[in-house]
Tab-separated table of C-alpha atoms in Angstrom:
chain	number	residue	atom	x	y	z
A	887	UNK	CA	0.247	-45.673	-38.706
A	888	UNK	CA	3.080	-44.026	-40.599
A	889	UNK	CA	3.245	-44.808	-44.301
A	890	UNK	CA	6.498	-44.453	-46.228
A	891	UNK	CA	6.312	-44.495	-49.997
A	892	UNK	CA	9.210	-46.161	-51.814
A	893	UNK	CA	9.902	-45.919	-55.530
A	894	UNK	CA	10.255	-49.671	-55.968
A	895	UNK	CA	10.971	-52.942	-54.183
A	896	UNK	CA	14.678	-52.189	-53.839
A	897	UNK	CA	14.116	-48.837	-52.168
A	898	UNK	CA	11.470	-50.376	-49.904
A	899	UNK	CA	14.013	-52.986	-48.840
A	900	UNK	CA	16.735	-50.425	-48.105
A	901	UNK	CA	14.357	-48.328	-46.015
A	902	UNK	CA	13.238	-51.408	-44.092
A	903	UNK	CA	16.810	-52.512	-43.449
A	904	UNK	CA	17.709	-49.031	-42.198
A	905	UNK	CA	14.921	-49.200	-39.600
A	906	UNK	CA	15.983	-52.674	-38.449
A	907	UNK	CA	19.642	-51.626	-38.272
A	908	UNK	CA	18.742	-48.560	-36.248
A	909	UNK	CA	16.925	-50.817	-33.789
A	910	UNK	CA	19.990	-53.056	-33.455
A	911	UNK	CA	22.360	-50.118	-33.049
A	912	UNK	CA	20.198	-48.619	-30.326
A	913	UNK	CA	19.737	-51.921	-28.515
A	914	UNK	CA	22.343	-54.561	-29.321
A	915	UNK	CA	20.310	-57.376	-27.724
A	916	UNK	CA	17.071	-56.465	-29.461
A	917	UNK	CA	14.369	-59.085	-29.907
A	918	UNK	CA	13.413	-59.068	-33.572
A	919	UNK	CA	10.298	-60.694	-34.959
A	920	UNK	CA	11.092	-61.977	-38.434
A	921	UNK	CA	9.062	-62.921	-41.497
A	922	UNK	CA	9.651	-65.058	-44.563
A	923	UNK	CA	8.580	-64.917	-48.211
A	924	UNK	CA	9.514	-62.948	-51.278
A	925	UNK	CA	8.713	-59.505	-49.916
A	926	UNK	CA	11.458	-59.534	-47.248
A	927	UNK	CA	14.247	-61.231	-49.226
A	928	UNK	CA	15.985	-58.055	-50.347
A	929	UNK	CA	15.645	-56.597	-46.860
A	930	UNK	CA	17.652	-59.522	-45.544
A	931	UNK	CA	20.183	-59.024	-48.333
A	932	UNK	CA	20.593	-55.424	-47.210
A	933	UNK	CA	21.150	-56.553	-43.601
A	934	UNK	CA	23.813	-59.022	-44.738
A	935	UNK	CA	25.520	-56.327	-46.814
A	936	UNK	CA	25.624	-53.947	-43.853
A	937	UNK	CA	26.968	-56.689	-41.599
A	938	UNK	CA	29.816	-57.411	-44.005
A	939	UNK	CA	30.654	-53.890	-45.126
A	940	UNK	CA	29.878	-51.850	-42.016
A	941	UNK	CA	30.599	-54.398	-39.262
A	942	UNK	CA	27.033	-54.302	-37.973
A	943	UNK	CA	26.896	-57.070	-35.354
A	944	UNK	CA	23.923	-59.300	-34.606
A	945	UNK	CA	25.818	-61.320	-32.008
A	946	UNK	CA	23.475	-60.403	-29.166
A	947	UNK	CA	20.239	-60.170	-31.162
A	948	UNK	CA	17.426	-62.627	-30.400
A	949	UNK	CA	14.892	-63.526	-33.109
A	950	UNK	CA	11.457	-65.096	-33.272
A	951	UNK	CA	9.916	-66.072	-36.582
A	952	UNK	CA	6.240	-65.615	-37.229
A	953	UNK	CA	5.429	-69.115	-38.338
A	954	UNK	CA	6.329	-72.542	-39.667
A	955	UNK	CA	4.482	-75.187	-41.654
A	956	UNK	CA	3.010	-78.139	-39.764
A	957	UNK	CA	4.479	-81.507	-40.706
A	958	UNK	CA	7.341	-80.168	-42.803
A	959	UNK	CA	10.824	-81.245	-41.736
A	960	UNK	CA	13.023	-78.341	-40.655
A	961	UNK	CA	15.550	-79.666	-43.190
A	962	UNK	CA	13.042	-79.447	-46.044
A	963	UNK	CA	14.104	-76.811	-48.539
A	964	UNK	CA	10.758	-75.016	-48.170
A	965	UNK	CA	10.627	-74.991	-44.381
A	966	UNK	CA	11.014	-71.584	-42.824
A	967	UNK	CA	13.906	-72.940	-40.762
A	968	UNK	CA	15.718	-73.571	-44.059
A	969	UNK	CA	14.629	-70.211	-45.465
A	970	UNK	CA	16.076	-68.292	-42.527
A	971	UNK	CA	19.361	-70.215	-42.574
A	972	UNK	CA	19.754	-69.735	-46.327
A	973	UNK	CA	18.715	-66.117	-46.585
A	974	UNK	CA	19.951	-64.568	-43.319
A	975	UNK	CA	21.338	-66.566	-40.403
A	976	UNK	CA	24.188	-68.267	-42.266
A	977	UNK	CA	25.514	-64.891	-43.444
A	978	UNK	CA	25.617	-62.839	-40.224
A	979	UNK	CA	27.189	-63.315	-36.784
A	980	UNK	CA	23.970	-64.206	-34.980
A	981	UNK	CA	24.131	-67.063	-32.489
A	982	UNK	CA	21.878	-69.879	-33.680
A	983	UNK	CA	20.913	-70.503	-30.049
A	984	UNK	CA	19.282	-67.066	-30.102
A	985	UNK	CA	17.098	-67.819	-33.139
A	986	UNK	CA	13.668	-69.280	-32.525
A	987	UNK	CA	11.057	-70.685	-34.896
A	988	UNK	CA	7.966	-72.761	-34.147
A	989	UNK	CA	8.490	-76.505	-34.433
A	990	UNK	CA	5.945	-77.743	-36.934
A	991	UNK	CA	7.038	-81.333	-36.275
A	992	UNK	CA	6.352	-81.229	-32.551
A	993	UNK	CA	4.501	-84.287	-31.218
A	994	UNK	CA	2.275	-82.020	-29.161
A	995	UNK	CA	1.565	-78.945	-31.273
A	996	UNK	CA	-0.651	-77.322	-28.652
A	997	UNK	CA	2.178	-77.534	-26.122
A	998	UNK	CA	4.574	-76.164	-28.755
A	999	UNK	CA	2.338	-73.104	-29.181
A	1000	UNK	CA	2.233	-72.499	-25.418
A	1001	UNK	CA	6.015	-72.937	-25.134
A	1002	UNK	CA	6.698	-70.570	-28.019
A	1003	UNK	CA	4.497	-67.911	-26.486
A	1004	UNK	CA	6.215	-68.375	-23.112
A	1005	UNK	CA	9.664	-68.020	-24.695
A	1006	UNK	CA	8.693	-64.694	-26.277
A	1007	UNK	CA	7.496	-63.487	-22.881
A	1008	UNK	CA	10.704	-64.767	-21.243
A	1009	UNK	CA	12.779	-62.666	-23.656
A	1010	UNK	CA	10.826	-59.560	-22.714
A	1011	UNK	CA	8.614	-59.409	-25.785
A	1012	UNK	CA	9.410	-58.381	-29.343
A	1013	UNK	CA	11.045	-54.988	-29.861
A	1014	UNK	CA	10.505	-54.811	-33.627
A	1015	UNK	CA	8.230	-57.102	-35.608
A	1016	UNK	CA	8.706	-57.386	-39.380
A	1017	UNK	CA	5.583	-58.280	-41.355
A	1018	UNK	CA	4.406	-58.871	-44.864
A	1019	UNK	CA	0.745	-58.851	-45.796
A	1020	UNK	CA	-1.163	-61.552	-47.625
A	1021	UNK	CA	-3.491	-60.731	-50.473
A	1022	UNK	CA	-6.383	-61.751	-48.199
A	1023	UNK	CA	-5.078	-59.530	-45.407
A	1024	UNK	CA	-3.374	-62.170	-43.312
A	1025	UNK	CA	-0.427	-61.241	-41.111
A	1026	UNK	CA	1.734	-64.146	-40.101
A	1027	UNK	CA	-0.533	-67.008	-41.097
A	1028	UNK	CA	-3.503	-65.459	-39.297
A	1029	UNK	CA	-6.149	-65.998	-41.947
A	1030	UNK	CA	-9.402	-63.985	-42.217
A	1031	UNK	CA	-11.668	-64.700	-39.274
A	1032	UNK	CA	-8.829	-65.241	-36.785
A	1033	UNK	CA	-9.609	-63.720	-33.390
A	1034	UNK	CA	-7.784	-60.536	-32.547
A	1035	UNK	CA	-7.171	-62.107	-29.118
A	1036	UNK	CA	-5.331	-65.101	-30.540
A	1037	UNK	CA	-1.960	-66.212	-29.192
A	1038	UNK	CA	0.453	-68.569	-30.978
A	1039	UNK	CA	-1.761	-71.262	-32.474
A	1040	UNK	CA	-2.327	-73.789	-35.262
A	1041	UNK	CA	-4.104	-72.462	-38.326
A	1042	UNK	CA	-5.582	-74.114	-41.396
A	1043	UNK	CA	-4.306	-72.312	-44.473
A	1044	UNK	CA	-6.823	-70.913	-46.938
A	1045	UNK	CA	-6.679	-72.090	-50.517
A	1046	UNK	CA	-5.613	-68.610	-51.634
A	1047	UNK	CA	-2.653	-68.741	-49.246
A	1048	UNK	CA	-1.676	-72.227	-50.377
A	1049	UNK	CA	-1.912	-71.096	-53.993
A	1050	UNK	CA	0.276	-68.049	-53.342
A	1051	UNK	CA	2.892	-70.257	-51.655
A	1052	UNK	CA	2.704	-73.061	-54.212
A	1053	UNK	CA	5.305	-71.292	-56.372
A	1054	UNK	CA	7.908	-72.547	-53.905
A	1055	UNK	CA	6.762	-76.174	-54.232
A	1056	UNK	CA	6.509	-78.570	-57.152
A	1057	UNK	CA	2.717	-78.515	-56.995
A	1058	UNK	CA	-0.197	-77.153	-54.989
A	1059	UNK	CA	-0.695	-80.601	-53.461
A	1060	UNK	CA	2.731	-80.408	-51.808
A	1061	UNK	CA	1.887	-77.219	-49.878
A	1062	UNK	CA	1.170	-78.050	-46.222
A	1063	UNK	CA	-2.431	-77.507	-45.133
A	1064	UNK	CA	-1.645	-76.131	-41.661
A	1065	UNK	CA	0.896	-73.935	-39.929
A	1066	UNK	CA	1.919	-72.807	-36.462
A	1067	UNK	CA	1.744	-69.035	-36.306
A	1068	UNK	CA	2.140	-66.228	-33.837
A	1069	UNK	CA	-1.304	-64.979	-32.947
A	1070	UNK	CA	-2.623	-61.528	-33.690
A	1071	UNK	CA	-2.479	-60.602	-30.002
A	1072	UNK	CA	1.159	-61.734	-29.911
A	1073	UNK	CA	2.011	-59.549	-32.897
A	1074	UNK	CA	0.150	-56.570	-31.440
A	1075	UNK	CA	2.170	-56.779	-28.216
A	1076	UNK	CA	5.350	-55.944	-30.187
A	1077	UNK	CA	6.765	-52.556	-29.285
A	1078	UNK	CA	7.158	-51.545	-32.934
A	1079	UNK	CA	5.779	-53.089	-36.132
A	1080	UNK	CA	7.249	-52.734	-39.611
A	1081	UNK	CA	5.011	-53.915	-42.454
A	1082	UNK	CA	6.235	-54.183	-46.053
A	1083	UNK	CA	4.129	-54.290	-49.216
A	1084	UNK	CA	5.399	-54.499	-52.761
A	1085	UNK	CA	3.857	-55.011	-56.167
A	1086	UNK	CA	0.572	-54.429	-57.943
A	1087	UNK	CA	-0.864	-57.649	-56.479
A	1088	UNK	CA	-0.779	-56.023	-53.013
A	1089	UNK	CA	-2.521	-52.810	-54.103
A	1090	UNK	CA	-6.065	-53.954	-53.330
A	1091	UNK	CA	-5.332	-55.255	-49.843
A	1092	UNK	CA	-3.240	-52.214	-48.953
A	1093	UNK	CA	-6.165	-50.000	-49.940
A	1094	UNK	CA	-8.429	-52.113	-47.714
A	1095	UNK	CA	-5.972	-51.883	-44.847
A	1096	UNK	CA	-6.491	-48.138	-44.715
A	1097	UNK	CA	-10.066	-47.791	-45.945
A	1098	UNK	CA	-11.934	-50.765	-44.456
A	1099	UNK	CA	-13.301	-51.125	-40.941
A	1100	UNK	CA	-11.100	-52.832	-38.375
A	1101	UNK	CA	-12.370	-56.368	-38.719
A	1102	UNK	CA	-11.128	-59.960	-38.281
A	1103	UNK	CA	-12.241	-60.494	-41.894
A	1104	UNK	CA	-9.146	-58.450	-42.821
A	1105	UNK	CA	-6.722	-59.343	-40.031
A	1106	UNK	CA	-4.153	-56.657	-40.905
A	1107	UNK	CA	-6.670	-53.892	-40.133
A	1108	UNK	CA	-5.999	-54.453	-36.409
A	1109	UNK	CA	-2.656	-52.756	-36.962
A	1110	UNK	CA	-4.519	-49.457	-37.028
A	1111	UNK	CA	-4.967	-49.891	-33.278
A	1112	UNK	CA	-1.229	-50.228	-32.613
A	1113	UNK	CA	0.610	-47.081	-31.436
A	1114	UNK	CA	3.832	-47.631	-33.406
A	1115	UNK	CA	3.405	-49.052	-36.914
A	1116	UNK	CA	5.480	-48.138	-39.950
A	1117	UNK	CA	4.305	-49.338	-43.355
A	1118	UNK	CA	6.713	-49.166	-46.278
A	1119	UNK	CA	5.110	-49.729	-49.663
A	1120	UNK	CA	6.340	-49.237	-53.191
A	1121	UNK	CA	4.472	-47.247	-55.821
A	1122	UNK	CA	2.810	-50.295	-57.356
A	1123	UNK	CA	1.429	-51.413	-54.002
A	1124	UNK	CA	0.137	-47.877	-53.377
A	1125	UNK	CA	-1.514	-47.536	-56.774
A	1126	UNK	CA	-5.071	-47.948	-55.461
A	1127	UNK	CA	-4.620	-45.655	-52.491
A	1128	UNK	CA	-5.488	-42.004	-52.706
A	1129	UNK	CA	-2.897	-39.977	-50.906
A	1130	UNK	CA	-3.719	-39.950	-47.204
A	1131	UNK	CA	-2.981	-36.443	-46.044
A	1132	UNK	CA	-0.512	-36.377	-43.205
A	1133	UNK	CA	0.375	-40.055	-43.518
A	1134	UNK	CA	2.268	-40.452	-46.781
A	1135	UNK	CA	5.937	-39.539	-46.665
A	1136	UNK	CA	7.656	-39.879	-50.030
A	1137	UNK	CA	11.325	-40.875	-49.734
């Protein structure tokens, strides 16, 4: 894994956007795996800015999102469908027919998981997968204990995950209990992975990512087995990590 140290969240976001933009410039019909949440918001803002100011086109790009809540209408303000429209898709020239998210309202969720996996394969796999990391080490919504062999599947969200996401809802009780998520095996098949971490509250898990054994108890540790992972973390997120010789590149 290659670790890039950013001064703060803004610099982390600019560095992340630069890597994504380079991917799109090099391959105009790239398949991007996208994430949601607070960590990636400014990265999307940087992509929008480059689209508007530098005429970066996403017209041929295909996207697959990591996950979606089960039972939440795609029109709900806290669905990830709504998040992506609001924070990225409505502001760039991407074709909506080339954007894919799991359908958490599907009548047959198991079939939805199989279909989503098949669509990723049909598109040739993911060229660049953007990830955040949960405080319990989840990637996507793959909670601790999820098999490293997992494909797109339904997951019950841990209380810590629901609590972290409750800030977007009126109360903890409104947070859905389950989600459809890309599996760990699906994520690991991506050609390149870009993981972002920002803030003091991510310092402990980032330390574990590097120092702990590779274990399903900390799902993100599997990334150490991937040949092409870039982690961008700001100084607060790196505060518990001793400098790893040969892996930290200050920007």
